[in-house]
Amino acid sequence: MRLGNRWWLGRLVLWCFDSLPLCCARTWGGCRGRMAETLSTGVGAAGGLRAPAQQNGDGGSDARGEPLLGPPEPAGPVAEPTPGSGEQTSAPTADAGKRKKRRGAAGERVVPPPKKRRTGVSFGDEHFAETSYYFEGGLRKVRPYYFDFRTYCKGRWVGHSLLHVFSTEFRAQPLAYYEAAVRAGRLHLNEQPVHDLSVLLKDNDFLRNTVHRHEPPVTAEPVRLLAENEDVVVVDKPSSIPVHPCGRFRHNTVIFILGKEHQLKELHPLHRLDRLTSGVLMFAKTAAVSERIHEQVRDRQLEKEYVCRVEGEFPAEEVTCKEPILVVSYKVGVCRVDPQGKPCETLFQRLSYNGHSSVVRCRPLTGRTHQIRVHLQFLGHPILNDPIYNSVAWGPSRGRGGHIPKTDEELLRDLVAEHQAKQSLDVLDLCESDLAPGLPDSTASSSQLAKDSLEELTTTAQKTDGVVEAAPQDLGTMALASEKAAETDVTDQETDPLCTECRLVRQDPLPQDLVMFLHALCYKGPDFEYVSPMPAWAQDDWQGD
């Protein structure tokens, strides 16, 4: 009996070892699929870093990444690639670290493995040289330029054609545009020109799309250096300039301006400020310094202080607001007080009152999105010129006490309509293509923009946005013109036959419209303290209400 038991035990051990390669192969295939999905969500430029986690009381609205071909629709859970849907996998060998390239059969497309990204590096000279600035009417502008959006094939795309992906997830442009882009050589799959949109995508496929890119203008105010040493760079960020590339902004960002005008490169953002928020902004020069300060953030050793100008006479005594905050829409960048939101706390102290408005010092003890702005709105003293939380779209009380007499869908619809009428969709980090029918918001279902509302907005966009569009051209003719343009040096061209933005005439914002009265005054840690000058609108004798 003992010998029999030992024989079965031995067979069981051998069976386990025989099954191990198959298990490893399946595990490796799943991991590789997730790795491709992870890489596909990075910043559009090769070598770029993703935005750091939010760590300040008002940042958060500029954290969107750059899409491949336009704003995709949110999809369901990402399906793991099946063994037959992508590249064939085999069990890892003892030399798994040196993975060999698979040679495909004649005519078969070989899919390369994802490339490793250089961690800790932001942007370099090749990125800064893409275009140049010019200044006009108190605004910093970027000359239009050609740019490559890049991504690895997402898991849910595996087995589907490019035509299917464009028609279901990237509907900001008609299919005729993508067909014209193929004819013009704008779309590449694994660095080979795409000739047919019916090609089926495989796991790890690498897509690159060349587009003609336009960026919104920002203030011409310079990014001033407050301090610099071997560890950190501290600047006084002007209002209207995003911290890092996001949405439609790339060169008109603090990261790119510092790299191009101050030769400060490979910086690590330590925290973020809203695009419309000005004030103290810190960057680490090395990954080690970045990790050290982030550890201080996790241990709550850092203190932040803001100053703002709000409507009305703010109470003279210190006010503490602990109302929880819920994100209504990540896409539009709107939050509100709600019992289901995340807990947060802000301390407020009035500094002055001029008979119409008050200057208030703010100390956020937590770091929720738009925390200061939402809490001030709840208290009935919104920031004087806050384009979101001091809007009539919130109703007669403008959100005071959390009273909002409309649904989230109605609120978002009215906010978008208001900024369309003012030609200020950039305040919401939106453009006309974001309002295409059937593009729901990328947040919880309880706060999605209603399709009917978006269709109505799209129908009236031409009437309310004041954007003049030239006569439409045949995309086939435009593609031929683009092919001829590709034969010349496209980096010097500011117009492109396939670009819809080139056919729009937009009215520039006024410099004063790019300023919101919220300023990061001080950022302090255990061994540092940086303070920026008080802005003009925060002076006691200011009378610009």
Coordinates of C-alpha atoms in Angstrom, one line a residue:
M1 CA 0.0 0.0 0.0
R2 CA 2.8 2.4 0.8
L3 CA 4.6 1.7 -2.4
G4 CA 1.3 2.3 -4.3
N5 CA 0.8 5.6 -2.6
R6 CA 4.4 6.7 -3.4
W7 CA 3.9 5.8 -7.1
W8 CA 0.7 7.9 -7.3
L9 CA 2.5 10.8 -5.5
G10 CA 5.3 10.6 -8.0
R11 CA 3.0 10.7 -11.0
L12 CA 1.2 13.7 -9.4
V13 CA 4.4 15.7 -9.1
L14 CA 5.4 14.8 -12.7
W15 CA 1.9 15.9 -13.9
C16 CA 2.3 19.3 -12.1
F17 CA 5.7 20.0 -13.8
D18 CA 4.4 18.9 -17.2
S19 CA 1.5 21.4 -16.8
L20 CA 3.7 24.3 -15.7
P21 CA 4.7 25.6 -19.2
L22 CA 1.1 25.8 -20.3
C23 CA 0.1 27.8 -17.2
C24 CA 3.1 30.1 -17.7
A25 CA 2.2 30.6 -21.4
R26 CA -1.3 31.6 -20.5
T27 CA -0.2 33.9 -17.7
W28 CA 2.4 35.6 -20.0
G29 CA -0.2 36.1 -22.7
G30 CA -2.5 37.8 -20.2
C31 CA 0.2 40.0 -18.7
R32 CA 1.4 41.0 -22.2
G33 CA -2.2 42.1 -23.1
R34 CA -2.4 44.2 -19.9
M35 CA 1.0 45.7 -20.6
A36 CA -0.1 46.8 -24.0
E37 CA -3.2 48.3 -22.5
T38 CA -1.1 50.2 -20.0
L39 CA 1.3 51.6 -22.5
S40 CA -1.6 52.8 -24.7
T41 CA -2.8 55.1 -22.0
G42 CA 0.3 57.2 -21.7
V43 CA 1.0 60.7 -22.9
G44 CA 1.0 61.0 -26.7
A45 CA 4.7 61.9 -27.2
A46 CA 7.2 59.1 -26.9
G47 CA 9.2 59.5 -23.7
G48 CA 6.5 61.5 -22.1
L49 CA 5.4 61.0 -18.5
R50 CA 1.9 60.5 -17.2
A51 CA 0.5 63.2 -15.0
P52 CA 1.3 62.8 -11.3
A53 CA -1.5 62.0 -8.9
Q54 CA -3.3 65.0 -7.7
Q55 CA -1.9 66.4 -4.5
N56 CA -3.3 70.0 -4.2
G57 CA -6.6 71.4 -3.3
D58 CA -7.7 72.7 -6.7
G59 CA -5.9 70.8 -9.4
G60 CA -7.5 68.2 -11.5
S61 CA -9.2 69.6 -14.5
D62 CA -6.2 69.3 -16.8
A63 CA -5.3 65.7 -16.2
R64 CA -6.6 64.3 -19.3
G65 CA -4.2 62.4 -21.5
E66 CA -3.8 62.7 -25.3
P67 CA -5.9 60.3 -27.4
L68 CA -4.7 58.5 -30.6
L69 CA -7.1 59.9 -33.1
G70 CA -9.6 61.9 -31.1
P71 CA -11.8 61.5 -28.0
P72 CA -12.9 57.8 -27.9
E73 CA -16.1 56.6 -26.5
P74 CA -15.8 54.8 -23.2
A75 CA -16.2 51.0 -23.6
G76 CA -17.0 48.1 -21.4
P77 CA -14.5 46.0 -19.5
V78 CA -11.4 45.3 -21.6
A79 CA -11.4 41.7 -22.8
E80 CA -8.3 39.7 -22.3
P81 CA -6.9 38.5 -25.7
T82 CA -7.5 34.9 -26.4
P83 CA -4.6 32.6 -27.4
G84 CA -5.8 32.7 -31.0
S85 CA -6.5 36.4 -31.2
G86 CA -3.0 37.8 -31.2
E87 CA 0.6 36.7 -31.6
Q88 CA 1.2 33.1 -30.7
T89 CA 2.8 32.6 -27.4
S90 CA 5.1 29.9 -26.0
A91 CA 6.3 29.0 -22.6
P92 CA 9.0 31.2 -21.2
T93 CA 12.5 29.6 -21.4
A94 CA 15.4 30.0 -19.0
D95 CA 16.5 32.9 -21.1
A96 CA 13.1 34.7 -21.0
G97 CA 14.8 38.1 -20.5
K98 CA 16.2 37.9 -24.0
R99 CA 13.0 37.4 -26.0
K100 CA 13.6 36.6 -29.6
K101 CA 11.6 38.2 -32.4
R102 CA 9.1 35.8 -34.0
R103 CA 9.6 35.4 -37.7
G104 CA 6.3 35.2 -39.5
A105 CA 5.4 33.2 -42.5
A106 CA 5.5 34.8 -45.9
G107 CA 3.0 37.7 -46.1
E108 CA 2.1 37.4 -42.4
R109 CA 2.3 40.6 -40.3
V110 CA 4.8 40.3 -37.5
V111 CA 3.7 42.1 -34.3
P112 CA 6.6 43.5 -32.2
P113 CA 6.6 43.5 -28.4
P114 CA 5.8 46.8 -26.7
K115 CA 8.9 49.0 -26.3
K116 CA 10.0 49.9 -22.8
R117 CA 9.5 53.5 -21.8
R118 CA 12.3 55.6 -20.2
T119 CA 11.1 56.2 -16.7
G120 CA 11.8 59.5 -15.1
V121 CA 12.3 61.4 -18.4
S122 CA 9.8 64.0 -19.5
F123 CA 10.5 65.7 -22.8
G124 CA 13.6 66.4 -24.8
D125 CA 14.9 68.6 -27.6
E126 CA 13.1 66.6 -30.3
H127 CA 9.8 67.4 -28.7
F128 CA 10.6 71.1 -28.1
A129 CA 11.6 71.5 -31.7
E130 CA 8.2 70.5 -33.1
T131 CA 7.0 74.2 -33.4
S132 CA 7.6 77.7 -32.1
Y133 CA 5.8 80.4 -30.1
Y134 CA 4.7 83.9 -31.2
F135 CA 3.0 86.6 -29.2
E136 CA 0.0 88.6 -30.3
G137 CA -2.6 90.7 -28.4
G138 CA -1.3 89.8 -24.9
L139 CA -1.5 86.1 -25.8
R140 CA 1.1 83.3 -26.3
K141 CA 0.3 81.4 -29.4
V142 CA 1.7 78.2 -30.9
R143 CA 2.2 77.8 -34.7
P144 CA 0.2 74.8 -36.0
Y145 CA 2.4 71.7 -36.4
Y146 CA 2.4 68.1 -37.4
F147 CA 2.2 65.6 -34.5
D148 CA 2.2 61.8 -34.1
F149 CA -0.4 60.4 -31.8
R150 CA 0.8 56.9 -30.8
T151 CA -0.8 54.0 -29.0
Y152 CA -0.6 50.2 -28.6
C153 CA -3.7 48.2 -29.6
K154 CA -6.1 48.1 -26.7
G155 CA -7.4 44.7 -25.6
R156 CA -11.0 45.4 -26.8
W157 CA -9.7 46.2 -30.3
V158 CA -8.0 42.8 -30.9
G159 CA -9.7 41.0 -33.8
H160 CA -11.5 44.1 -35.0
S161 CA -10.7 46.1 -38.1
L162 CA -9.4 49.7 -38.1
L163 CA -12.6 50.6 -39.8
H164 CA -14.6 49.2 -36.9
V165 CA -12.5 51.0 -34.3
F166 CA -12.7 54.4 -36.1
S167 CA -16.5 54.0 -36.6
T168 CA -17.2 53.0 -32.9
E169 CA -14.6 54.8 -30.8
F170 CA -13.2 57.8 -32.8
R171 CA -16.3 59.5 -34.2
A172 CA -15.0 63.1 -34.0
Q173 CA -14.2 62.8 -37.7
P174 CA -16.2 61.1 -40.4
L175 CA -14.9 57.8 -41.9
A176 CA -14.2 59.7 -45.1
Y177 CA -11.5 61.6 -43.2
Y178 CA -9.7 58.4 -42.1
E179 CA -9.9 57.0 -45.6
A180 CA -8.3 60.2 -46.9
A181 CA -5.7 60.0 -44.2
V182 CA -4.8 56.5 -45.3
R183 CA -4.4 57.7 -48.9
A184 CA -2.2 60.6 -47.7
G185 CA 0.0 58.2 -45.7
R186 CA -0.9 59.6 -42.3
L187 CA -1.7 56.3 -40.6
H188 CA 0.9 53.6 -39.7
L189 CA 0.6 50.2 -38.2
N190 CA 3.8 48.8 -36.7
E191 CA 5.6 51.6 -38.6
Q192 CA 4.3 50.4 -41.9
P193 CA 1.8 52.6 -43.9
V194 CA -1.8 51.4 -43.7
H195 CA -3.3 50.8 -47.1
D196 CA -6.6 49.2 -46.1
L197 CA -8.8 50.1 -43.1
S198 CA -10.2 46.5 -43.2
V199 CA -6.9 45.2 -41.6
L200 CA -7.6 43.2 -38.4
L201 CA -5.8 44.4 -35.3
K202 CA -3.6 42.1 -33.2
D203 CA -2.3 42.1 -29.7
N204 CA 0.6 44.5 -29.3
D205 CA -0.1 46.3 -32.7
F206 CA 1.5 49.8 -32.6
L207 CA -0.6 52.5 -34.2
R208 CA 0.7 56.0 -35.2
N209 CA -1.4 58.7 -36.7
T210 CA 0.0 62.0 -38.0
V211 CA -2.3 65.0 -37.5
H212 CA -2.1 68.7 -38.0
R213 CA -2.4 70.1 -34.5
H214 CA -3.7 73.5 -33.3
E215 CA -3.4 74.7 -29.6
P216 CA -5.5 77.3 -27.9
P217 CA -3.8 80.5 -26.9
V218 CA -2.7 81.3 -23.3
T219 CA -1.7 84.4 -21.5
A220 CA 1.6 86.1 -22.6
E221 CA 2.6 86.5 -19.0
P222 CA 6.0 84.8 -18.5
V223 CA 6.6 81.8 -16.3
R224 CA 8.8 83.4 -13.6
L225 CA 11.4 81.4 -11.6
L226 CA 11.0 81.8 -7.8
A227 CA 13.9 79.4 -6.8
E228 CA 16.2 76.9 -8.3
N229 CA 18.8 74.6 -6.7
E230 CA 20.3 71.1 -7.4
D231 CA 17.0 69.5 -6.2
V232 CA 14.0 71.6 -7.3
V233 CA 12.7 74.3 -9.6
V234 CA 10.0 76.5 -8.3
V235 CA 8.0 78.8 -10.6
D236 CA 5.2 81.3 -10.4
K237 CA 2.7 79.9 -12.8
P238 CA 0.4 82.3 -14.7
S239 CA -3.3 81.7 -15.0
S240 CA -4.5 79.9 -18.1
I241 CA -1.4 77.7 -18.7
P242 CA -1.7 74.0 -17.9
V243 CA 1.1 72.3 -16.0
H244 CA 1.8 69.5 -18.4
P245 CA 0.5 68.3 -21.8
C246 CA -3.1 67.4 -21.8
G247 CA -6.1 67.6 -24.1
R248 CA -5.4 70.2 -26.8
F249 CA -2.4 71.7 -24.9
R250 CA 1.2 70.6 -25.4
H251 CA 3.6 73.4 -26.1
N252 CA 1.5 76.0 -24.3
T253 CA 2.2 74.2 -21.0
V254 CA 4.6 75.0 -18.1
I255 CA 6.7 71.9 -18.8
F256 CA 7.3 72.9 -22.4
I257 CA 7.8 76.6 -21.7
L258 CA 10.5 75.8 -19.1
G259 CA 12.2 73.4 -21.5
K260 CA 12.2 75.7 -24.5
E261 CA 12.8 79.1 -22.8
H262 CA 14.8 78.2 -19.7
Q263 CA 16.5 74.9 -20.8
L264 CA 15.0 73.2 -17.8
K265 CA 14.4 69.6 -18.9
E266 CA 13.5 66.2 -17.5
L267 CA 11.5 67.8 -14.7
H268 CA 9.2 65.8 -12.3
P269 CA 6.0 67.7 -11.4
L270 CA 5.5 67.4 -7.6
H271 CA 1.9 68.7 -7.6
R272 CA -0.5 70.3 -10.0
L273 CA -2.5 73.5 -10.3
D274 CA -5.7 74.0 -12.3
R275 CA -5.1 75.6 -15.6
L276 CA -6.8 78.8 -14.5
T277 CA -5.1 78.8 -11.1
S278 CA -1.8 80.8 -10.7
G279 CA 0.9 80.6 -8.1
V280 CA 3.6 78.5 -6.6
L281 CA 4.4 75.3 -8.6
M282 CA 7.3 72.9 -7.8
F283 CA 9.3 70.5 -9.9
A284 CA 11.9 68.0 -8.8
K285 CA 15.1 67.6 -10.9
T286 CA 15.6 63.9 -10.0
A287 CA 13.5 60.9 -9.3
A288 CA 15.0 60.6 -5.9
V289 CA 13.9 64.1 -4.8
S290 CA 10.5 63.5 -6.3
E291 CA 10.0 60.3 -4.3
R292 CA 11.2 62.0 -1.1
I293 CA 8.7 64.9 -1.4
H294 CA 5.9 62.6 -2.4
E295 CA 6.6 60.6 0.8
Q296 CA 6.2 63.9 2.7
V297 CA 2.9 64.4 0.9
R298 CA 1.7 60.9 2.0
D299 CA 2.8 61.6 5.5
R300 CA 0.8 64.9 5.4
Q301 CA 4.0 67.0 6.2
L302 CA 3.2 69.6 3.5
E303 CA 1.1 72.7 3.9
K304 CA -0.5 74.7 1.1
E305 CA -2.0 78.2 1.2
Y306 CA -4.1 79.9 -1.4
V307 CA -5.6 83.3 -1.7
C308 CA -8.8 84.2 -3.7
R309 CA -11.3 87.0 -4.2
V310 CA -14.9 85.9 -3.6
E311 CA -18.3 87.5 -4.0
G312 CA -19.8 89.4 -1.1
E313 CA -18.8 89.9 2.5
F314 CA -17.1 86.7 3.7
P315 CA -17.5 86.1 7.5
A316 CA -14.8 87.7 9.6
E317 CA -14.2 84.6 11.8
E318 CA -12.4 81.5 10.5
V319 CA -14.7 79.1 8.6
T320 CA -14.2 75.4 8.3
C321 CA -15.9 73.5 5.5
K322 CA -16.0 69.7 5.6
E323 CA -18.5 68.9 2.9
P324 CA -17.8 65.8 0.8
I325 CA -17.2 66.4 -2.9
L326 CA -18.3 64.2 -5.8
V327 CA -17.0 64.4 -9.4
V328 CA -20.0 65.0 -11.6
S329 CA -18.0 64.7 -14.9
Y330 CA -14.4 64.0 -15.5
K331 CA -14.7 65.0 -19.1
V332 CA -16.2 68.4 -18.5
G333 CA -14.3 68.8 -15.2
V334 CA -17.2 69.6 -12.8
C335 CA -17.7 68.6 -9.1
R336 CA -20.3 69.3 -6.5
V337 CA -21.0 68.7 -2.8
D338 CA -22.7 65.4 -2.3
P339 CA -23.1 63.0 0.7
Q340 CA -21.7 60.2 -1.6
G341 CA -18.6 62.2 -2.3
K342 CA -15.1 61.9 -0.8
P343 CA -14.4 63.5 2.6
C344 CA -12.4 66.7 2.5
E345 CA -11.7 69.8 4.7
T346 CA -10.8 73.4 4.0
L347 CA -10.1 76.3 6.3
F348 CA -11.0 79.9 5.3
Q349 CA -10.0 83.2 6.8
R350 CA -11.0 86.6 5.4
L351 CA -8.2 89.1 4.8
S352 CA -10.1 92.1 3.5
Y353 CA -13.4 93.4 2.2
N354 CA -13.9 96.3 -0.2
G355 CA -17.6 96.7 0.0
H356 CA -18.3 94.3 -2.9
S357 CA -15.9 91.4 -2.6
S358 CA -13.6 89.7 -0.1
V359 CA -10.1 88.5 -0.2
V360 CA -9.9 85.1 1.5
R361 CA -7.0 82.9 2.6
C362 CA -7.6 79.2 2.0
R363 CA -5.9 76.2 3.6
P364 CA -7.0 72.8 2.0
L365 CA -6.3 70.0 4.4
T366 CA -7.1 67.4 1.8
G367 CA -6.5 67.4 -2.0
R368 CA -9.8 66.8 -3.8
T369 CA -10.5 68.1 -7.3
H370 CA -11.7 71.7 -7.3
Q371 CA -11.9 71.5 -3.5
I372 CA -11.5 75.2 -2.7
R373 CA -13.8 76.3 -5.5
V374 CA -16.6 73.9 -4.7
H375 CA -16.5 74.7 -0.9
L376 CA -16.6 78.4 -1.6
Q377 CA -19.6 77.9 -3.9
F378 CA -21.3 75.8 -1.1
L379 CA -20.7 78.6 1.4
G380 CA -22.4 81.1 -0.9
H381 CA -19.2 83.0 -1.7
P382 CA -17.9 81.7 -5.1
I383 CA -14.8 83.0 -6.6
L384 CA -15.7 86.3 -8.2
N385 CA -14.9 85.3 -11.8
D386 CA -15.0 81.5 -11.6
P387 CA -16.2 80.4 -15.0
I388 CA -17.7 77.1 -13.7
Y389 CA -18.8 77.5 -10.1
N390 CA -20.1 81.0 -10.3
S391 CA -22.2 80.3 -13.4
V392 CA -26.0 80.8 -13.8
A393 CA -26.1 77.2 -15.0
W394 CA -26.3 76.2 -11.3
G395 CA -29.6 77.9 -10.8
P396 CA -30.7 81.1 -9.0
S397 CA -28.7 80.3 -5.8
R398 CA -25.7 79.2 -7.9
G399 CA -25.2 76.1 -5.8
R400 CA -25.2 77.7 -2.3
G401 CA -25.8 75.2 0.4
G402 CA -25.7 72.4 -2.2
H403 CA -29.0 73.5 -3.6
I404 CA -29.0 72.6 -7.4
P405 CA -32.5 72.5 -8.9
K406 CA -31.6 70.3 -11.8
T407 CA -30.2 66.9 -12.7
D408 CA -26.5 66.4 -13.4
E409 CA -27.3 66.0 -17.1
E410 CA -29.2 69.3 -17.2
L411 CA -26.4 71.0 -15.3
L412 CA -23.7 69.8 -17.7
R413 CA -25.8 70.6 -20.7
D414 CA -26.4 74.2 -19.5
L415 CA -22.7 74.7 -18.6
V416 CA -21.6 73.6 -22.0
A417 CA -24.2 75.7 -23.8
E418 CA -23.2 78.8 -21.8
H419 CA -19.5 78.4 -22.7
Q420 CA -20.4 77.7 -26.3
A421 CA -22.3 81.0 -26.4
K422 CA -19.2 82.8 -24.9
Q423 CA -16.8 81.0 -27.3
S424 CA -15.0 79.7 -24.2
L425 CA -15.2 75.9 -24.5
D426 CA -11.5 75.7 -23.7
V427 CA -12.4 76.7 -20.1
L428 CA -14.0 73.3 -19.9
D429 CA -11.2 71.7 -21.8
L430 CA -13.6 70.9 -24.6
C431 CA -13.7 71.5 -28.3
E432 CA -16.5 71.2 -30.9
S433 CA -15.5 67.7 -31.8
D434 CA -16.2 66.6 -28.2
L435 CA -19.8 67.5 -28.7
A436 CA -20.3 65.0 -31.6
P437 CA -23.5 62.9 -31.3
G438 CA -23.1 59.6 -29.4
L439 CA -20.0 60.6 -27.5
P440 CA -21.1 60.1 -23.8
D441 CA -19.1 61.4 -20.9
S442 CA -16.4 59.2 -19.5
T443 CA -17.6 59.1 -15.9
A444 CA -20.2 57.2 -13.9
S445 CA -23.6 56.5 -15.6
S446 CA -25.4 58.6 -13.0
S447 CA -23.7 61.7 -14.4
Q448 CA -23.4 61.1 -18.1
L449 CA -24.4 63.7 -20.6
A450 CA -27.7 62.8 -22.2
K451 CA -27.3 61.9 -25.9
D452 CA -30.3 64.2 -26.8
S453 CA -28.6 67.1 -25.1
L454 CA -25.4 66.6 -27.0
E455 CA -27.2 66.3 -30.3
E456 CA -29.1 69.5 -29.6
L457 CA -25.8 71.3 -28.7
T458 CA -24.1 70.0 -31.8
T459 CA -27.0 71.2 -34.0
T460 CA -26.8 74.7 -32.5
A461 CA -23.0 74.8 -32.2
Q462 CA -22.5 76.8 -35.5
K463 CA -25.1 79.3 -34.4
T464 CA -23.9 79.9 -30.8
D465 CA -20.1 79.4 -31.0
G466 CA -19.4 82.2 -33.5
V467 CA -17.0 79.9 -35.4
V468 CA -16.8 80.6 -39.1
E469 CA -16.2 77.6 -41.3
A470 CA -15.0 77.8 -44.9
A471 CA -16.8 75.9 -47.6
P472 CA -16.4 72.1 -47.2
Q473 CA -14.1 70.4 -49.7
D474 CA -14.1 66.9 -51.1
L475 CA -11.9 64.8 -48.8
G476 CA -10.6 62.9 -51.8
T477 CA -9.3 66.1 -53.4
M478 CA -7.9 67.1 -50.0
A479 CA -6.1 63.8 -49.7
L480 CA -4.4 64.3 -53.1
A481 CA -3.3 67.8 -52.0
S482 CA -2.0 66.3 -48.7
E483 CA 0.0 63.7 -50.7
K484 CA 1.7 66.5 -52.6
A485 CA 2.3 68.4 -49.4
A486 CA 4.0 65.3 -47.9
E487 CA 6.6 65.5 -50.6
T488 CA 7.8 68.9 -49.2
D489 CA 9.0 69.8 -45.7
V490 CA 5.7 69.5 -43.8
T491 CA 7.2 70.8 -40.5
D492 CA 7.2 74.4 -41.9
Q493 CA 3.5 74.2 -43.0
E494 CA 0.9 76.0 -40.9
T495 CA -2.0 74.9 -43.1
D496 CA -3.1 71.4 -44.0
P497 CA -5.7 70.3 -46.6
L498 CA -7.1 67.5 -44.3
C499 CA -7.3 69.6 -41.1
T500 CA -10.7 70.9 -40.1
E501 CA -9.2 73.4 -37.6
C502 CA -7.4 75.1 -40.5
R503 CA -10.9 75.9 -42.0
L504 CA -12.1 77.5 -38.8
V505 CA -11.7 81.2 -37.9
R506 CA -11.8 81.6 -34.1
Q507 CA -12.1 84.8 -32.1
D508 CA -9.2 85.1 -29.6
P509 CA -10.0 85.5 -25.9
L510 CA -9.1 88.7 -24.1
P511 CA -6.1 88.4 -21.8
Q512 CA -8.2 89.4 -18.8
D513 CA -10.7 86.6 -19.6
L514 CA -7.9 84.0 -19.0
V515 CA -7.4 85.0 -15.3
M516 CA -9.3 83.4 -12.4
F517 CA -8.9 85.0 -8.9
L518 CA -7.4 81.9 -7.3
H519 CA -3.6 81.9 -6.5
A520 CA -1.3 79.4 -4.8
L521 CA 0.4 81.7 -2.3
C522 CA 2.6 79.3 -0.4
Y523 CA 3.9 75.8 -0.5
K524 CA 5.7 74.6 2.7
G525 CA 7.4 71.4 3.8
P526 CA 9.7 70.2 6.7
D527 CA 12.8 71.8 5.1
F528 CA 11.5 74.3 2.6
E529 CA 9.0 77.1 2.1
Y530 CA 8.3 79.0 -1.1
V531 CA 6.1 82.0 -1.4
S532 CA 4.9 83.9 -4.5
P533 CA 4.0 87.6 -4.7
M534 CA 0.4 88.6 -3.9
P535 CA -1.5 89.2 -7.2
A536 CA -2.8 92.7 -8.0
W537 CA -6.5 91.6 -7.6
A538 CA -5.8 90.5 -4.0
Q539 CA -4.6 94.0 -2.9
D540 CA -6.7 95.8 -0.3
D541 CA -7.4 98.8 -2.5
W542 CA -8.4 96.8 -5.6
Q543 CA -11.7 98.1 -7.1
G544 CA -12.1 96.0 -10.2
D545 CA -15.4 94.2 -9.2

